């Protein structure tokens, strides 16, 4: 490796490589942190990691989900309400909610070029592995837990973590409806006073023997990162 950064560790088995920027192990920094119903990340080129805690937010109903608008580079936070209008019609109501958040992105992703000073580390191919100008804040974060999830499991009310103060990475969350409102799906996190759970459903209107109604199918959960600010 001609240029870059290597970190080594050692244990009873000997010396081992922890990280090597020539392998494109890109460092991540906290680009934004605070409280609000949205956050702008001007210049971000790829979807960031979006961490949320909404423990004291009222009116969560089905739970909280995050929306990344790739055009405007804004993250929005909503609570979801599900209303069955009839045996064939279901509607979603999105209500903007102010939550606690922090946003993490790769430090090579659109650094603040207007800043004259900082630290850059390159891979041996010339790719920026770390650019301190992209950090955006003086905050740092760590991953406190990883929730394995289960894509085949009925995941309505499944506990993500018993740590009610943790932040859940919300890239998996969302809500959508079909054009006829007869099909809908959602994945949300509900932040309780004692734990954080996942609420997830696929709703489909079907007619059997002349009787219409909704079938509620489970929509399992992917692996989720659980983090905190230091």
XYZ file of C-alpha atoms in Angstrom:
230
model
C 0.000 0.000 0.000
C 1.665 3.218 -1.219
C -0.728 5.612 0.542
C -3.367 5.289 3.235
C -3.853 4.103 6.754
C -3.456 0.708 8.377
C -4.488 -0.245 11.901
C -3.142 -3.450 13.466
C -4.141 -5.306 16.624
C -2.686 -8.246 18.455
C -3.845 -11.069 20.691
C -2.708 -14.523 21.702
C -2.831 -15.631 18.075
C -0.497 -12.902 16.909
C -0.819 -9.660 14.970
C -3.817 -8.990 12.732
C -5.046 -6.217 10.440
C -7.987 -4.255 11.866
C -8.599 -1.915 8.945
C -6.857 -0.926 5.770
C -7.959 2.032 3.662
C -6.572 0.383 0.532
C -9.422 -2.117 0.966
C -11.868 0.812 0.699
C -13.070 0.511 4.290
C -14.496 4.022 4.280
C -14.743 5.833 7.591
C -18.057 7.380 8.634
C -18.740 10.614 10.468
C -21.767 12.295 12.021
C -22.951 14.789 9.418
C -25.837 16.178 11.491
C -27.407 15.692 14.912
C -30.316 17.321 16.697
C -34.082 17.368 17.094
C -36.604 18.073 14.359
C -39.101 16.752 11.831
C -36.596 17.036 8.974
C -32.911 17.598 8.328
C -31.172 18.888 5.190
C -27.920 17.292 4.005
C -26.908 19.536 1.143
C -24.571 17.889 -1.315
C -24.881 14.325 -0.026
C -24.629 11.967 -2.998
C -25.823 8.675 -1.480
C -28.456 7.787 1.097
C -26.921 8.245 4.568
C -27.525 6.193 7.687
C -30.442 7.728 9.596
C -30.528 7.106 13.356
C -33.660 8.011 15.325
C -34.882 7.988 18.917
C -38.464 9.124 19.559
C -39.036 7.860 23.095
C -41.049 10.847 24.302
C -42.908 11.568 21.053
C -46.694 11.307 21.395
C -49.084 10.077 18.723
C -46.748 7.521 17.185
C -49.674 5.168 16.379
C -48.130 2.422 14.193
C -44.710 3.983 14.717
C -42.090 6.274 13.213
C -40.532 5.985 9.769
C -37.978 8.043 7.844
C -38.078 9.228 4.235
C -34.942 10.183 2.302
C -35.618 12.574 -0.591
C -32.659 12.040 -2.900
C -33.558 15.096 -5.007
C -33.737 17.688 -2.243
C -31.227 15.866 0.029
C -33.646 16.093 2.969
C -34.631 13.443 5.531
C -38.217 13.633 6.828
C -39.655 11.928 9.913
C -43.275 10.796 10.154
C -45.670 8.878 12.363
C -48.025 6.507 10.548
C -51.769 6.105 11.094
C -53.583 3.265 9.285
C -57.330 3.687 8.635
C -59.569 1.017 7.083
C -62.139 2.992 5.083
C -63.972 -0.161 4.027
C -63.384 -3.860 3.436
C -61.509 -2.932 0.234
C -59.964 0.452 1.057
C -57.143 1.334 3.449
C -55.479 4.729 3.764
C -52.288 5.914 5.401
C -51.885 9.259 7.143
C -48.365 10.625 7.485
C -47.906 13.075 10.358
C -44.621 14.967 10.626
C -42.963 14.347 13.993
C -40.064 16.025 15.729
C -37.601 13.322 16.820
C -34.070 13.060 18.103
C -31.726 12.059 15.278
C -28.193 11.803 14.078
C -27.137 11.260 10.492
C -24.029 9.313 9.493
C -22.361 9.388 6.097
C -19.064 8.304 4.576
C -16.468 11.022 4.965
C -15.529 10.710 1.319
C -19.075 11.731 0.335
C -19.101 15.376 -0.759
C -16.862 16.974 1.885
C -17.322 20.648 2.621
C -14.915 21.911 -0.014
C -15.392 25.510 1.143
C -13.351 24.699 4.243
C -9.667 25.273 3.614
C -8.257 23.002 6.308
C -8.754 19.391 7.311
C -7.328 15.908 6.942
C -7.538 13.647 3.900
C -6.429 10.020 3.670
C -6.363 8.327 0.262
C -6.400 4.715 -0.809
C -3.569 3.547 -3.027
C -5.943 3.896 -6.007
C -6.425 7.580 -5.234
C -9.913 7.309 -3.689
C -10.582 9.555 -0.699
C -11.024 7.239 2.286
C -11.332 9.944 4.931
C -11.947 13.678 4.559
C -12.482 15.395 7.903
C -14.304 18.297 6.216
C -17.301 15.985 5.674
C -17.899 15.322 9.373
C -20.286 18.268 9.744
C -20.373 18.087 13.555
C -18.034 17.461 16.462
C -20.117 14.441 17.459
C -19.067 10.818 17.194
C -21.158 7.659 17.422
C -20.820 3.976 18.135
C -22.857 0.848 17.409
C -24.213 -0.431 20.726
C -26.145 -3.425 19.355
C -27.076 -5.201 16.143
C -30.578 -6.639 15.750
C -30.383 -9.720 13.536
C -33.958 -9.386 12.290
C -35.875 -12.123 10.511
C -37.276 -11.633 7.019
C -39.644 -14.599 7.397
C -41.030 -13.753 10.810
C -44.292 -12.068 11.810
C -42.779 -8.820 12.998
C -45.624 -6.785 14.456
C -44.540 -5.705 17.936
C -41.217 -7.539 17.897
C -38.702 -5.967 20.249
C -35.729 -4.366 18.541
C -33.997 -3.446 21.806
C -34.801 -3.046 25.487
C -32.646 0.105 25.586
C -35.248 2.849 25.186
C -32.520 5.492 24.876
C -30.882 3.894 21.847
C -31.096 5.219 18.292
C -32.363 2.901 15.551
C -30.935 3.130 12.029
C -34.108 3.672 9.981
C -33.023 2.881 6.432
C -35.369 -0.131 6.443
C -38.477 1.871 7.413
C -41.167 3.208 5.081
C -44.838 3.264 4.101
C -46.515 2.921 0.704
C -49.949 2.312 -0.832
C -51.166 0.939 -4.140
C -53.027 3.281 -6.487
C -56.401 1.714 -5.591
C -55.718 1.677 -1.821
C -56.395 -2.066 -1.798
C -52.735 -2.914 -1.164
C -50.471 -1.205 1.359
C -47.301 -1.921 3.297
C -45.383 -0.343 6.136
C -42.365 -0.810 8.360
C -42.078 1.430 11.427
C -40.290 1.599 14.766
C -42.344 2.396 17.846
C -40.456 4.015 20.703
C -41.931 3.096 24.080
C -40.894 4.126 27.578
C -39.377 0.694 28.264
C -38.319 -0.625 24.856
C -38.354 -0.107 21.076
C -40.405 -2.415 18.864
C -40.960 -2.908 15.141
C -44.407 -2.773 13.544
C -44.493 -4.175 10.034
C -47.341 -5.307 7.770
C -48.407 -5.958 4.189
C -52.159 -5.370 3.814
C -54.030 -6.890 0.866
C -57.778 -6.743 0.171
C -59.158 -10.059 -1.124
C -62.616 -11.432 -1.811
C -63.484 -15.010 -0.815
C -66.948 -16.481 -1.458
C -68.251 -12.981 -2.150
C -66.921 -11.522 1.107
C -64.227 -8.857 0.895
C -61.682 -8.136 3.604
C -58.046 -7.407 4.288
C -55.397 -10.046 4.809
C -52.568 -8.904 7.047
C -49.331 -10.560 5.989
C -46.132 -10.294 7.999
C -43.256 -8.315 6.532
C -40.114 -9.480 8.248
C -37.265 -7.335 9.440
C -33.744 -6.961 8.047
C -30.626 -6.649 10.175
C -30.743 -3.328 12.024
C -27.967 -1.200 13.498
C -28.557 0.305 16.931
C -26.338 3.198 17.915
C -25.700 6.100 20.246
C -23.799 9.347 20.301
C -20.747 9.380 22.518
